[in-house]
CSV table of C-alpha atoms and ligand atoms in Angstrom, one decimal:
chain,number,residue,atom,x,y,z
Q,1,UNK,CA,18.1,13.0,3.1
Q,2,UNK,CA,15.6,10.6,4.4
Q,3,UNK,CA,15.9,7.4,5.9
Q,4,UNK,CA,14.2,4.7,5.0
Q,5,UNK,CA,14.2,0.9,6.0
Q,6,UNK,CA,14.2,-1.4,3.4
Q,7,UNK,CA,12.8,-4.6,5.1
Q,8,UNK,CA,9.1,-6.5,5.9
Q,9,UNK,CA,11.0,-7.3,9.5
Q,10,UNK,CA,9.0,-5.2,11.9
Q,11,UNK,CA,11.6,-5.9,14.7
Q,12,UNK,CA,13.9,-4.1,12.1
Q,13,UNK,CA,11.4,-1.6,11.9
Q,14,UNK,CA,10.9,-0.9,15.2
Q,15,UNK,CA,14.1,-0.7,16.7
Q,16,UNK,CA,14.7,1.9,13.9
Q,17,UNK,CA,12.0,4.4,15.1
Q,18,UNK,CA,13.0,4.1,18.9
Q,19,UNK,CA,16.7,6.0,17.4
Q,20,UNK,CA,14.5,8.2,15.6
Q,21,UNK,CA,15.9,8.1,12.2
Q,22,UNK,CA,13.4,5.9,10.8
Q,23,UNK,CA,11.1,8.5,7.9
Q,24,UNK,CA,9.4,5.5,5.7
Q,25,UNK,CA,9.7,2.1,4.7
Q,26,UNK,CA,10.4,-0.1,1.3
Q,27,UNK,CA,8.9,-3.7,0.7
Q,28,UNK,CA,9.2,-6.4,-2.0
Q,29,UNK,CA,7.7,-9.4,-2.4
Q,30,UNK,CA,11.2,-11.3,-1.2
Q,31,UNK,CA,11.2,-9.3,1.7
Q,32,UNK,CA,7.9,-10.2,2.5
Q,33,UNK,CA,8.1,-13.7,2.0
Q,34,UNK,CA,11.5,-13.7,3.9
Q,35,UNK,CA,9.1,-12.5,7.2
Q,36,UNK,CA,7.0,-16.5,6.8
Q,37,UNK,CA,3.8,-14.6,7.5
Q,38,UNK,CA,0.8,-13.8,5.8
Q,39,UNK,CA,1.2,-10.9,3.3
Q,40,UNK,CA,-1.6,-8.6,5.2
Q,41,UNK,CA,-0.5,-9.1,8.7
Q,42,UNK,CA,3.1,-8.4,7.6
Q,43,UNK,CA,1.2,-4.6,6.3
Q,44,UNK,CA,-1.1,-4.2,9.0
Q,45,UNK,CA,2.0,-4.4,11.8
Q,46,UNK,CA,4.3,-2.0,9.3
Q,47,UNK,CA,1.6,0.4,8.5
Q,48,UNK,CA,0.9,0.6,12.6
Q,49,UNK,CA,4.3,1.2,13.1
Q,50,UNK,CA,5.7,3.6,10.5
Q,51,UNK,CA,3.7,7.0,9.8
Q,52,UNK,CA,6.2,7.8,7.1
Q,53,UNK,CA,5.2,6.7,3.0
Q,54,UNK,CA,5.4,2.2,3.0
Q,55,UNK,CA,5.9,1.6,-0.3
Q,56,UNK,CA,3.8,-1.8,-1.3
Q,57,UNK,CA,4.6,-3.8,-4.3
Q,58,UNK,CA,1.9,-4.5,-7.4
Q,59,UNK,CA,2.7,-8.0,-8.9
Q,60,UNK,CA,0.9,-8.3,-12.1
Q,61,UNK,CA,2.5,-7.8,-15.3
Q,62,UNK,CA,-0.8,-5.7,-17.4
Q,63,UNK,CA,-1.9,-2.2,-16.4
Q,64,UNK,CA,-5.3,-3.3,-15.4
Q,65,UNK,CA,-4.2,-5.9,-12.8
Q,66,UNK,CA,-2.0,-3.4,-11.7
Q,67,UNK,CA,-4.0,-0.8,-11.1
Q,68,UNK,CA,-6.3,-2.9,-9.2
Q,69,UNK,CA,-3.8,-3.8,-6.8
Q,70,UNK,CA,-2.9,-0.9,-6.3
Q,71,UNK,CA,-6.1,0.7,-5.7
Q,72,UNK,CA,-6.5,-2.3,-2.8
Q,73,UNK,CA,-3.2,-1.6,-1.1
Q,74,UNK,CA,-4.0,1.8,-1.1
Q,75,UNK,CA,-7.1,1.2,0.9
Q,76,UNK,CA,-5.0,-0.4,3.6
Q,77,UNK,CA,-3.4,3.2,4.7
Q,78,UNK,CA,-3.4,6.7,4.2
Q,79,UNK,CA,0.5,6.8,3.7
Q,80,UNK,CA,0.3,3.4,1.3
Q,81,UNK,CA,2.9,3.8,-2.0
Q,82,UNK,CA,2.4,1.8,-4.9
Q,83,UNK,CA,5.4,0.2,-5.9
Q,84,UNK,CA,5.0,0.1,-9.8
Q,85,UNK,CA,7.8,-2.2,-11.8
Q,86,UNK,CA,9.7,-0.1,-14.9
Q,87,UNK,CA,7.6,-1.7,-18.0
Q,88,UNK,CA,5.4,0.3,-20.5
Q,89,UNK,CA,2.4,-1.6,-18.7
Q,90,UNK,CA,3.3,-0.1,-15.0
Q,91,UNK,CA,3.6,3.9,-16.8
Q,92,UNK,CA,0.1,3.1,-17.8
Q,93,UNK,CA,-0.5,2.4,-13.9
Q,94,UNK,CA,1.5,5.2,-12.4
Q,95,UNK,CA,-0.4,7.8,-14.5
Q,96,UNK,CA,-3.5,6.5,-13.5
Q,97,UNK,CA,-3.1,5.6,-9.7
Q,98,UNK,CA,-1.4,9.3,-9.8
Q,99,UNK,CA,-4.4,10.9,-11.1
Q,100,UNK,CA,-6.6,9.4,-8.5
Q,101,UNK,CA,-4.2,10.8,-5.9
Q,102,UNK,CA,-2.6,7.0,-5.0
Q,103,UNK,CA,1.3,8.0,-5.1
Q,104,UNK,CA,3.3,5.5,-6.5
Q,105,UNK,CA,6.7,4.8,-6.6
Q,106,UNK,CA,8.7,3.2,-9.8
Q,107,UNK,CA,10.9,0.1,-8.9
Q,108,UNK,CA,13.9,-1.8,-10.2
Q,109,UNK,CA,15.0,1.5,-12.6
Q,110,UNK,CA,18.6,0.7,-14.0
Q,111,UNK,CA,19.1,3.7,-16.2
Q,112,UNK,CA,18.7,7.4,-16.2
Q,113,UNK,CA,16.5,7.1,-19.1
Q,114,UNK,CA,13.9,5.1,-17.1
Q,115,UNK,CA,14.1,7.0,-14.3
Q,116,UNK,CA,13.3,9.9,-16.7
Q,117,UNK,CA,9.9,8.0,-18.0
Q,118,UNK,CA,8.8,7.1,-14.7
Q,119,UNK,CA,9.6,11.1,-13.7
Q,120,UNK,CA,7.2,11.8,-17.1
Q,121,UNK,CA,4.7,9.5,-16.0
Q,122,UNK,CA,3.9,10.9,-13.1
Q,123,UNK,CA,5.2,8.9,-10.5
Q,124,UNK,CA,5.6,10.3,-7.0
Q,125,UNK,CA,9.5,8.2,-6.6
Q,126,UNK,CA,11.3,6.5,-8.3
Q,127,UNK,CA,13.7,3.9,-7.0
Q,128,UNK,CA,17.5,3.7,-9.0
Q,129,UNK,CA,18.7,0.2,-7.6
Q,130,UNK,CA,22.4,0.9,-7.0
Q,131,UNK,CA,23.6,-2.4,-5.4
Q,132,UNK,CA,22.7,-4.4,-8.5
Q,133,UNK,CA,23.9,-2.1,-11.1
Q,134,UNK,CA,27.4,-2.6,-9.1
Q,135,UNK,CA,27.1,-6.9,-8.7
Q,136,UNK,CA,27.5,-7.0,-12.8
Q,137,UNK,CA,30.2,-4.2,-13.3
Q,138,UNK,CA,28.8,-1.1,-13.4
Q,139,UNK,CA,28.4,2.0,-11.7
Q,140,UNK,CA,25.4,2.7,-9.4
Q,141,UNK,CA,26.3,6.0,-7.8
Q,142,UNK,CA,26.8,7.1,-11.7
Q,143,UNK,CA,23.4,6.5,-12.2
Q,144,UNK,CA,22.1,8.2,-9.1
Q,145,UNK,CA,24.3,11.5,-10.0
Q,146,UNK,CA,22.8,11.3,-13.9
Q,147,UNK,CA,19.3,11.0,-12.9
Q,148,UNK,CA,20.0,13.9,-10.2
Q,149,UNK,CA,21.3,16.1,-12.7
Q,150,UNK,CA,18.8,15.4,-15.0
Q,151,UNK,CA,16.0,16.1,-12.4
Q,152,UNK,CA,17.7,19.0,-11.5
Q,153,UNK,CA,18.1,20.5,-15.1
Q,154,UNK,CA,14.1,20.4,-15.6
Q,155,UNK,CA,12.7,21.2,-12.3
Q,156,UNK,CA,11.5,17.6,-11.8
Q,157,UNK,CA,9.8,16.9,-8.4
Q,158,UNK,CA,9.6,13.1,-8.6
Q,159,UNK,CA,11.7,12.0,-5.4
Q,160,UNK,CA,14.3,9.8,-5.9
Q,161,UNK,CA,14.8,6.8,-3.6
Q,162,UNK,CA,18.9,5.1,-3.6
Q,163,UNK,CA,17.4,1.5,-3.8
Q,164,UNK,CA,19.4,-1.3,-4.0
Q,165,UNK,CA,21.9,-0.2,-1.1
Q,166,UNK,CA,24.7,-2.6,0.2
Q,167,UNK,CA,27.4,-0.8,2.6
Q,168,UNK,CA,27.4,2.9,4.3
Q,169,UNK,CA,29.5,4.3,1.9
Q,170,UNK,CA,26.0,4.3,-0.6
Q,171,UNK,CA,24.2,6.1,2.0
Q,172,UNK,CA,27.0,8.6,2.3
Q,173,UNK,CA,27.4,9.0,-1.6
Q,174,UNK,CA,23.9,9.4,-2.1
Q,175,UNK,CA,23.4,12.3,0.7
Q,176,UNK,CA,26.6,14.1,-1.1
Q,177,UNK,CA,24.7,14.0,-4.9
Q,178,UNK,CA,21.6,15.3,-2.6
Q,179,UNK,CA,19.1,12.6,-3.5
Q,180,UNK,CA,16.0,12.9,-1.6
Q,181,UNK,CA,16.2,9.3,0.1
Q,182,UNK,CA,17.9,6.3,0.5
Q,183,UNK,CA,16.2,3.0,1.5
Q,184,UNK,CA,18.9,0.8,2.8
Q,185,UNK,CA,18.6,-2.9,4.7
Q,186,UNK,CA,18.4,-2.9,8.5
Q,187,UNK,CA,22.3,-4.1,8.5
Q,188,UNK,CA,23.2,-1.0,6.7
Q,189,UNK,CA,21.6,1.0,9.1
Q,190,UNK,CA,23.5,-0.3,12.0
Q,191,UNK,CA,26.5,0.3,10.6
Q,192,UNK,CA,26.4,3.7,9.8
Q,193,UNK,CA,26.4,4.7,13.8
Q,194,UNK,CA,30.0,2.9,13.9
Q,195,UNK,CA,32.8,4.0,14.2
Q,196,UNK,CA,36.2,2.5,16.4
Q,197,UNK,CA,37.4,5.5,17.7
Q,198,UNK,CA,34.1,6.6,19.3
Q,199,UNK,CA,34.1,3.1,21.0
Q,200,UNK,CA,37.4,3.5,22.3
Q,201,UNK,CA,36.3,7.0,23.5
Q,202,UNK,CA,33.7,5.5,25.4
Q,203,UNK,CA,36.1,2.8,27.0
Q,204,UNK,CA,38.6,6.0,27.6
Q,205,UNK,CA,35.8,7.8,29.3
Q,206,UNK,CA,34.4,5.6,31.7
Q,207,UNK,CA,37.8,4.4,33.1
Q,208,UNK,CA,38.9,7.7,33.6
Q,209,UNK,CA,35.3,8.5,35.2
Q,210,UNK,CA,36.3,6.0,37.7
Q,211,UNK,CA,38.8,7.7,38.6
Q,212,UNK,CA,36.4,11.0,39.8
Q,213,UNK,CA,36.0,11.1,43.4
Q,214,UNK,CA,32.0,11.8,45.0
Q,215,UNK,CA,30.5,10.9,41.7
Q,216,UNK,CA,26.4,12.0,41.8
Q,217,UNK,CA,25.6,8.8,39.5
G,301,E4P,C1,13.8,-1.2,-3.5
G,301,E4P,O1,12.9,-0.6,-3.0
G,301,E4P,C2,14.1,-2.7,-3.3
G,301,E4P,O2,13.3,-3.2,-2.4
G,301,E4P,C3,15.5,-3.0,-2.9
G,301,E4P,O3,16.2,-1.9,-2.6
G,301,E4P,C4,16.1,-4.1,-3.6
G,301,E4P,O4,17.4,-4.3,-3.1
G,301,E4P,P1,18.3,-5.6,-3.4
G,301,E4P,O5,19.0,-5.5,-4.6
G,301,E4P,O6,19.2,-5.7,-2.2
G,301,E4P,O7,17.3,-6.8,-3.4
């Protein structure tokens, strides 16, 4: 399963190459306003960074303005997504972007049966947002095993990125239903290299390496 970072914090982003685990990155207009900057320095320093897909987000509500937008952020680098909302309007978009060879990838899907137009669209990803399906009551993993099986049953090769992500416990659920990638905050990252007992191992080892006489370093 891929990793991706979903954040517009290029600290974030750049501490998360250096472990090596970083494969692409996820934006949103909040996230991007949450950085203070100016929308295209906040791309140019991602897109210099990450040479994995950066998934960009259209904000117009019609087809036409959509498309336009994304035919500009596509402009801005070779491995540019267009982040497409779930409406009948952004299906318009994703079939067109996709025929020109833009990938674009369908955001804030909440049911298997949108996942399931976005898939019939065309679009290259499409983005299940777990977290929120959980904050009013409902299940998110359910919906990222449904739309799994259903991609599975008909061969479908639209990716499928766990959006929405809250804790490490998504990350690990999603890599056990096999979905292709999950985009999870910087915070979430973090977490998943903890553990207790490996700190205490650590602590263990280095007082007992005290211990060894003539040490080389
Ligand atoms: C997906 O690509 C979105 O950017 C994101 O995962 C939304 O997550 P949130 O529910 O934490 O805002």
């Amino acid at each position: 399963m891929k990793f991706f970072l979903d954040t517009a914090d290029i600290d974030q982003i750049r501490k998360a190459n250096e472990w090596g685990i970083l494969d692409g990155v996820t934006t949103n207009p909040t996230l991007i306003s949450k950085t203070g900057k100016p929308f295209m320095e906040v791309v140019k320093e991602i897109l210099k960074e990450v040479d994995g897909p950066v998934s960009l987000e259209t904000v117009s509500l019609d087809a036409e303005g959509m498309i336009k937008e994304g035919r500009m952020l596509a402009e801005l680098g070779e491995n540019v997504v267009v982040k497409i909302p779930m409406t009948p309007e952004g299906m318009k978009a994703v079939q067109v972007l996709e025929s020109e060879g833009i990938p674009t990838n369908v955001t804030l899907v909440f049911s298997p049966a949108q996942a399931l137009i976005a898939a019939k669209a065309g679009a290259s990803y499409v983005s299940p947002f777990v977290g929120r399906v959980d904050d009013v009551s409902g299940e998110g993993m359910k919906l990222i095993r449904e739309v799994k099986e259903i991609f599975t049953n008909y061969e479908i090769d639209t990716q499928i990125i766990v959006a929405s992500v809250r804790h490490p416990m998504h990350v690990v659920e999603a890599a056990l239903i096999g979905a292709d990638i999950c985009t999870m905050p910087f915070s979430v990252m973090e977490k998943l290299f903890k553990h207790p007992l490996t700190d205490k191992g650590i602590e263990l080892f280095l007082k007992d390496w005290e211990k060894v006489p003539e040490k080389p370093f």
